[in-house]
Short mmCIF file of C-alpha atoms and ligand atoms in Angstrom, two decimals:
data_model
loop_
_atom_site.label_atom_id
_atom_site.label_comp_id
_atom_site.label_asym_id
_atom_site.label_seq_id
_atom_site.Cartn_x
_atom_site.Cartn_y
_atom_site.Cartn_z
CA MET A 1 -14.50 -28.71 0.72
CA SER A 2 -13.48 -32.40 0.29
CA GLU A 3 -14.89 -35.20 2.51
CA GLY A 4 -12.92 -36.89 5.16
CA ILE A 5 -11.38 -33.80 6.72
CA ASN A 6 -11.46 -33.94 10.53
CA ASP A 7 -14.04 -31.72 12.25
CA HIS A 8 -11.31 -29.55 13.83
CA THR A 9 -9.89 -28.58 10.51
CA ARG A 10 -13.16 -27.97 8.71
CA TYR A 11 -13.23 -24.37 9.34
CA ILE A 12 -9.62 -23.56 8.98
CA VAL A 13 -7.70 -23.02 5.74
CA ASP A 14 -4.22 -24.55 5.89
CA LEU A 15 -1.27 -23.63 3.63
CA ARG A 16 -1.64 -26.46 1.18
CA ARG A 17 -5.45 -25.94 0.78
CA HIS A 18 -4.90 -22.12 0.29
CA MET A 19 -2.35 -22.61 -2.41
CA TRP A 20 -4.51 -25.19 -4.05
CA MET A 21 -7.52 -22.81 -3.92
CA ASP A 22 -5.42 -20.07 -5.28
CA GLY A 23 -4.66 -22.15 -8.43
CA ILE A 24 -0.73 -22.29 -7.86
CA GLU A 25 0.81 -24.92 -10.04
CA VAL A 26 1.46 -28.19 -8.28
CA GLU A 27 5.21 -28.17 -8.12
CA LEU A 28 5.43 -24.70 -6.80
CA ARG A 29 2.84 -25.56 -4.26
CA ARG A 30 4.82 -28.51 -3.10
CA LEU A 31 8.01 -26.57 -2.96
CA ILE A 32 6.61 -23.74 -0.85
CA TRP A 33 5.00 -26.42 1.44
CA GLN A 34 8.33 -28.13 1.98
CA ILE A 35 10.05 -24.82 2.69
CA ALA A 36 7.32 -23.98 5.27
CA VAL A 37 8.08 -27.40 6.92
CA VAL A 38 11.72 -26.69 7.08
CA GLY A 39 10.65 -23.70 9.19
CA LYS A 40 9.48 -26.06 11.92
CA TYR A 41 12.91 -27.78 11.88
CA ILE A 42 14.77 -24.57 12.00
CA SER A 43 12.57 -23.46 14.88
CA ALA A 44 13.35 -26.74 16.69
CA LYS A 45 17.17 -26.01 16.21
CA ILE A 46 16.78 -22.52 17.65
CA HIS A 47 15.15 -24.02 20.81
CA GLU A 48 17.80 -26.71 20.98
CA SER A 49 20.77 -24.36 20.72
CA ASN A 50 19.35 -22.13 23.33
CA ARG A 51 22.14 -22.14 25.94
CA LYS A 52 19.94 -20.28 28.36
CA LEU A 53 17.43 -23.07 28.26
CA ALA A 54 20.20 -25.52 29.00
CA GLY A 55 21.66 -23.35 31.82
CA PHE A 56 24.66 -22.17 29.90
CA LYS A 57 25.96 -18.61 29.46
CA ASN A 58 26.22 -17.49 25.86
CA VAL A 59 29.80 -16.29 26.12
CA TYR A 60 31.42 -16.91 22.69
CA GLY A 61 28.66 -16.27 20.26
CA GLU A 62 29.57 -19.49 18.46
CA ASP A 63 26.16 -20.83 18.72
CA GLN A 64 24.69 -18.22 16.62
CA LEU A 65 27.08 -18.88 13.83
CA ALA A 66 26.46 -22.57 14.09
CA LEU A 67 22.76 -21.95 13.83
CA ASP A 68 23.18 -20.22 10.53
CA ARG A 69 25.06 -23.16 9.15
CA ILE A 70 22.63 -25.70 10.55
CA SER A 71 19.57 -23.87 9.11
CA ASP A 72 21.32 -23.79 5.75
CA ASP A 73 22.07 -27.52 5.80
CA ILE A 74 18.54 -28.44 6.69
CA LEU A 75 17.16 -26.32 3.96
CA LYS A 76 19.69 -27.50 1.36
CA ASN A 77 19.14 -31.14 2.15
CA MET A 78 15.42 -30.82 2.10
CA LEU A 79 15.45 -29.12 -1.14
CA LYS A 80 17.87 -31.59 -2.66
CA ASN A 81 15.50 -34.41 -2.35
CA SER A 82 12.41 -32.33 -3.47
CA GLY A 83 12.73 -32.99 -7.21
CA PHE A 84 11.78 -29.47 -7.91
CA VAL A 85 14.93 -27.46 -7.42
CA ARG A 86 18.01 -27.56 -9.59
CA GLU A 87 20.06 -24.87 -7.89
CA TYR A 88 20.42 -23.45 -4.52
CA ALA A 89 21.91 -20.20 -3.70
CA SER A 90 22.43 -19.21 -0.13
CA GLU A 91 23.89 -16.41 1.90
CA GLU A 92 25.93 -19.12 3.70
CA LEU A 93 27.58 -20.39 0.51
CA LYS A 94 30.09 -18.61 -1.72
CA GLU A 95 28.63 -20.09 -4.93
CA ILE A 96 25.37 -21.30 -6.30
CA ALA A 97 25.11 -25.16 -5.54
CA PRO A 98 23.68 -27.40 -8.15
CA ILE A 99 21.35 -29.72 -6.01
CA GLY A 100 19.16 -31.33 -8.64
CA GLN A 101 19.57 -33.36 -11.92
CA GLY A 102 19.58 -30.11 -14.00
CA GLN A 103 16.00 -30.25 -15.47
CA GLU A 104 14.17 -29.22 -12.33
CA LYS A 105 11.94 -26.03 -12.65
CA TYR A 106 13.19 -23.85 -9.93
CA ILE A 107 16.10 -22.19 -8.33
CA VAL A 108 15.91 -21.25 -4.72
CA THR A 109 17.67 -18.35 -2.97
CA ALA A 110 17.89 -18.33 0.80
CA ASP A 111 19.06 -16.29 3.78
CA PRO A 112 18.40 -19.32 6.02
CA LEU A 113 18.53 -17.46 9.31
CA ASP A 114 18.54 -13.84 8.99
CA GLY A 115 19.22 -11.76 12.18
CA SER A 116 20.76 -14.83 13.93
CA SER A 117 22.91 -12.57 16.16
CA LEU A 118 19.61 -11.59 17.86
CA VAL A 119 18.89 -15.13 19.07
CA ASP A 120 20.26 -14.59 22.54
CA THR A 121 18.11 -11.48 23.02
CA ASN A 122 14.95 -13.35 22.19
CA LEU A 123 13.89 -10.84 19.48
CA ALA A 124 12.38 -12.40 16.43
CA ILE A 125 14.54 -13.77 13.56
CA GLY A 126 13.55 -15.21 10.17
CA THR A 127 14.14 -17.22 7.05
CA ILE A 128 13.99 -15.42 3.73
CA ILE A 129 13.27 -17.33 0.52
CA GLY A 130 13.19 -16.34 -3.29
CA ILE A 131 12.02 -18.72 -5.98
CA HIS A 132 13.19 -18.15 -9.48
CA LYS A 133 12.35 -19.98 -12.67
CA ASN A 134 15.31 -19.19 -15.04
CA SER A 135 18.70 -17.81 -14.03
CA VAL A 136 19.14 -15.60 -11.01
CA PHE A 137 21.39 -13.41 -13.15
CA ASP A 138 18.57 -11.29 -14.49
CA CYS A 139 16.31 -8.83 -12.81
CA GLY A 140 13.87 -10.06 -10.20
CA ARG A 141 10.92 -9.05 -12.30
CA ASN A 142 11.93 -11.55 -15.09
CA SER A 143 13.11 -14.42 -12.84
CA MET A 144 11.05 -14.52 -9.77
CA VAL A 145 7.80 -16.61 -9.51
CA ALA A 146 7.50 -16.54 -5.60
CA ALA A 147 8.83 -15.53 -2.34
CA LEU A 148 8.25 -16.16 1.29
CA TYR A 149 9.56 -15.48 4.78
CA ILE A 150 9.15 -17.15 8.09
CA THR A 151 9.28 -15.36 11.36
CA TYR A 152 10.46 -17.02 14.51
CA GLY A 153 8.98 -14.98 17.29
CA PRO A 154 6.35 -15.28 19.90
CA LEU A 155 4.52 -17.03 17.08
CA ILE A 156 5.88 -18.63 14.03
CA THR A 157 4.36 -17.03 10.91
CA MET A 158 4.86 -17.69 7.35
CA ILE A 159 4.13 -15.04 4.60
CA TYR A 160 4.20 -16.02 0.98
CA SER A 161 3.27 -14.65 -2.34
CA ALA A 162 3.23 -16.60 -5.67
CA GLY A 163 2.18 -13.62 -7.62
CA LYS A 164 -1.35 -13.79 -6.49
CA GLY A 165 -1.39 -11.48 -3.39
CA VAL A 166 0.30 -11.82 0.08
CA HIS A 167 -1.01 -14.27 2.61
CA GLU A 168 0.07 -14.92 6.27
CA PHE A 169 -0.14 -18.13 7.98
CA VAL A 170 0.38 -18.94 11.62
CA LEU A 171 1.92 -22.38 12.86
CA ASP A 172 -0.70 -23.78 15.33
CA ARG A 173 -0.05 -26.15 18.11
CA GLU A 174 -0.97 -29.09 15.93
CA GLY A 175 1.92 -28.09 13.51
CA GLU A 176 -0.43 -26.74 10.81
CA TYR A 177 0.15 -23.48 9.00
CA VAL A 178 -3.35 -21.94 9.34
CA LEU A 179 -4.40 -18.97 7.19
CA SER A 180 -4.40 -15.85 9.33
CA GLU A 181 -4.56 -12.91 6.92
CA GLU A 182 -5.42 -13.08 3.33
CA ASN A 183 -4.72 -10.64 0.53
CA ILE A 184 -2.72 -8.25 2.72
CA ARG A 185 -2.83 -4.76 1.17
CA LEU A 186 -0.89 -1.87 2.38
CA ASN A 187 -2.37 1.61 2.82
CA GLU A 188 -1.03 4.34 0.75
CA LYS A 189 0.84 5.85 3.67
CA GLY A 190 2.03 4.37 7.06
CA ALA A 191 3.04 5.55 10.48
CA ILE A 192 6.32 3.85 11.21
CA PHE A 193 9.95 3.98 10.05
CA SER A 194 12.83 1.56 10.34
CA PRO A 195 16.16 3.34 9.48
CA GLY A 196 19.15 1.01 9.06
CA GLY A 197 22.80 2.29 9.32
CA LEU A 198 24.40 4.71 11.63
CA ARG A 199 23.42 8.24 11.32
CA ARG A 200 27.02 9.45 11.10
CA ASP A 201 27.46 7.27 7.94
CA TRP A 202 24.43 8.42 6.18
CA THR A 203 24.49 10.81 3.08
CA ASP A 204 23.08 14.21 3.50
CA SER A 205 20.10 13.60 1.41
CA HIS A 206 19.10 10.48 3.37
CA LYS A 207 19.62 12.38 6.63
CA ARG A 208 17.17 15.07 5.27
CA TYR A 209 14.69 12.24 4.33
CA ILE A 210 14.79 10.66 7.97
CA ASP A 211 14.57 14.10 9.46
CA ARG A 212 11.38 14.69 7.51
CA LEU A 213 9.82 11.38 8.70
CA GLU A 214 10.59 12.30 12.17
CA SER A 215 9.20 15.79 12.02
CA ASP A 216 5.99 14.25 10.33
CA GLY A 217 5.56 12.14 13.39
CA TYR A 218 6.50 8.79 12.12
CA LYS A 219 7.34 6.38 14.99
CA LEU A 220 10.66 4.73 15.14
CA ARG A 221 10.49 0.96 14.89
CA TYR A 222 13.76 -0.86 14.32
CA SER A 223 14.67 -4.13 15.81
CA GLY A 224 17.79 -4.95 13.85
CA GLY A 225 16.23 -8.08 12.25
CA PHE A 226 15.19 -7.45 8.58
CA VAL A 227 12.54 -10.06 8.73
CA PRO A 228 10.50 -8.71 11.70
CA ASP A 229 11.28 -5.06 10.57
CA ILE A 230 9.71 -5.79 7.12
CA ASN A 231 6.99 -7.83 8.67
CA GLN A 232 5.75 -5.05 10.81
CA VAL A 233 5.39 -2.81 7.75
CA ILE A 234 3.39 -5.40 6.15
CA ILE A 235 1.25 -6.36 9.18
CA LYS A 236 0.69 -2.66 10.05
CA ARG A 237 -0.29 -1.99 6.49
CA GLY A 238 2.40 0.52 5.81
CA GLY A 239 5.49 2.45 6.87
CA ILE A 240 9.05 2.48 5.58
CA PHE A 241 12.30 0.32 6.13
CA SER A 242 15.39 1.84 4.79
CA TYR A 243 18.95 0.63 4.63
CA PRO A 244 20.72 3.36 2.60
CA ALA A 245 23.87 3.91 0.82
CA LEU A 246 26.48 4.66 3.34
CA LYS A 247 29.40 7.02 2.90
CA LYS A 248 31.94 4.26 3.03
CA SER A 249 29.65 1.52 1.44
CA PRO A 250 27.67 3.10 -1.34
CA GLN A 251 25.80 -0.23 -1.96
CA GLY A 252 24.58 -0.31 1.68
CA LYS A 253 24.61 -3.58 3.66
CA LEU A 254 21.80 -5.84 2.58
CA ARG A 255 22.01 -8.51 -0.20
CA LEU A 256 19.97 -8.19 -3.29
CA LEU A 257 19.57 -11.88 -4.11
CA PHE A 258 19.00 -13.24 -0.65
CA GLU A 259 17.28 -10.36 1.28
CA LEU A 260 16.08 -7.57 -0.97
CA GLN A 261 14.36 -9.31 -4.02
CA PRO A 262 12.14 -11.62 -1.95
CA MET A 263 10.96 -8.83 0.28
CA ALA A 264 10.55 -6.54 -2.83
CA PHE A 265 8.42 -9.28 -4.47
CA ILE A 266 6.29 -9.57 -1.49
CA MET A 267 5.87 -5.78 -0.93
CA GLU A 268 4.82 -5.03 -4.42
CA GLN A 269 2.39 -7.88 -4.20
CA ALA A 270 0.93 -6.29 -1.19
CA GLY A 271 0.58 -2.85 -3.05
CA GLY A 272 3.80 -1.33 -1.68
CA ARG A 273 7.06 -0.50 -3.34
CA ALA A 274 10.84 -1.15 -3.08
CA THR A 275 13.59 0.94 -4.72
CA ASN A 276 17.23 1.68 -4.32
CA GLY A 277 16.35 5.36 -4.38
CA LYS A 278 16.25 5.44 -8.17
CA GLU A 279 15.13 2.14 -9.69
CA ASP A 280 12.88 -0.56 -8.39
CA ILE A 281 14.66 -3.34 -6.53
CA LEU A 282 12.97 -5.79 -9.02
CA SER A 283 14.41 -4.00 -12.05
CA LEU A 284 17.96 -4.31 -10.94
CA ASN A 285 20.22 -6.92 -12.72
CA VAL A 286 21.85 -9.36 -10.44
CA THR A 287 25.52 -9.84 -11.66
CA SER A 288 27.01 -11.49 -8.62
CA VAL A 289 25.52 -13.65 -5.87
CA ASP A 290 26.77 -11.21 -3.08
CA GLN A 291 25.56 -8.15 -4.64
CA ARG A 292 24.25 -5.49 -2.36
CA SER A 293 21.92 -2.56 -2.85
CA PRO A 294 20.54 0.41 -0.75
CA ILE A 295 16.88 -0.14 -0.09
CA TYR A 296 13.70 1.90 0.62
CA ILE A 297 10.81 -0.47 0.95
CA GLY A 298 7.31 0.02 2.37
CA SER A 299 4.15 1.73 1.49
CA SER A 300 4.14 3.85 -1.69
CA ALA A 301 3.80 7.38 -0.35
CA GLU A 302 7.12 6.92 1.82
CA VAL A 303 9.09 5.23 -0.89
CA THR A 304 8.06 7.99 -3.40
CA MET A 305 9.10 10.53 -0.93
CA ALA A 306 12.46 8.96 -0.50
CA GLU A 307 12.93 9.02 -4.23
CA LYS A 308 12.29 12.84 -4.17
CA PHE A 309 14.74 13.52 -1.29
CA LEU A 310 17.48 11.24 -3.07
CA SER A 311 17.29 13.09 -6.26
CA GLN A 312 17.82 16.52 -4.71
O1 F6P B 401 21.39 -9.68 7.64
C1 F6P B 401 21.72 -8.40 7.92
C2 F6P B 401 20.96 -7.83 9.10
O2 F6P B 401 21.27 -8.59 10.27
C3 F6P B 401 19.45 -7.75 8.79
O3 F6P B 401 18.72 -8.61 9.39
C4 F6P B 401 19.26 -6.30 9.45
O4 F6P B 401 18.27 -5.50 8.89
C5 F6P B 401 20.51 -5.63 9.35
O5 F6P B 401 21.58 -6.57 9.21
C6 F6P B 401 20.84 -4.75 10.51
O6 F6P B 401 21.93 -4.07 10.36
P1 F6P B 401 22.57 -3.02 11.58
O7 F6P B 401 23.00 -3.83 12.57
O8 F6P B 401 23.62 -2.21 10.77
O9 F6P B 401 21.39 -2.13 11.89
MN1 MN B 402 20.52 -11.52 6.61
#
């Protein structure tokens, strides 16, 4: 360990040091660090916009919308000046925005504030990021180099993978992201399920799958926020999150580029799986920025079981 480190940090591993020890190349390290810092600003905005804190009643729901856009602006502006990002694709923007000079290494995809409609309930929400090296119009397996998400809950946590395992950091009171769990690995099988969509809109095969999970004793854990719902599968070392094809929307609800690819990248790195029922999420070709896909993501036993039910 290097000299000159304050006593109180001697025994902790912060995010920058962890990435350095992991041998992640310098530009990617700096980019991930910058995005983690953006998480602090977004968290501050969440606090600031809290009308309960200010004694207001949240009647119009406009704050949540504004919060999405503010988070997007903060992220985009930060990345604009980073020197590492040539394009920025966000759930908040219709098209991919060129934000660099053109020769920068990375393209960043973002769902800047997922689950923002949950803000007034004080449930956890999050930021989801994918980092790509070539065009995003490819499959994730070819184009992705890293992914991360930040949870804004009782604690602020950041989970990242740059292709060398999955690691969790907690933002401490000094503003440092401190390593809390290294090399997170899922068990083969979990004990919880998070089923998205309305039961009346599910297909028969999906319904049978969920019935089986219920009769096998899986516990229902669905918050309605994609980030915390995925996070509990990761932190509890298994389980399944699904957002299936619905009768009226066969591509489901969630977006491939901004939501599904980053979580699939992290889940695979933790030893889990993610499919649309037939193909791995990271094998699907992205042809448009707002492409959606059904998803079954979690520990491998439950994902494999989903594939069996859906093929029947
Ligand atoms: O971004 C979409 C989202 O809010 C996710 O965070 C969440 O998983 C999903 O929608 C919840 O959808 P529903 O309200 O249909 O359960
Ligand atoms: Mn979202």
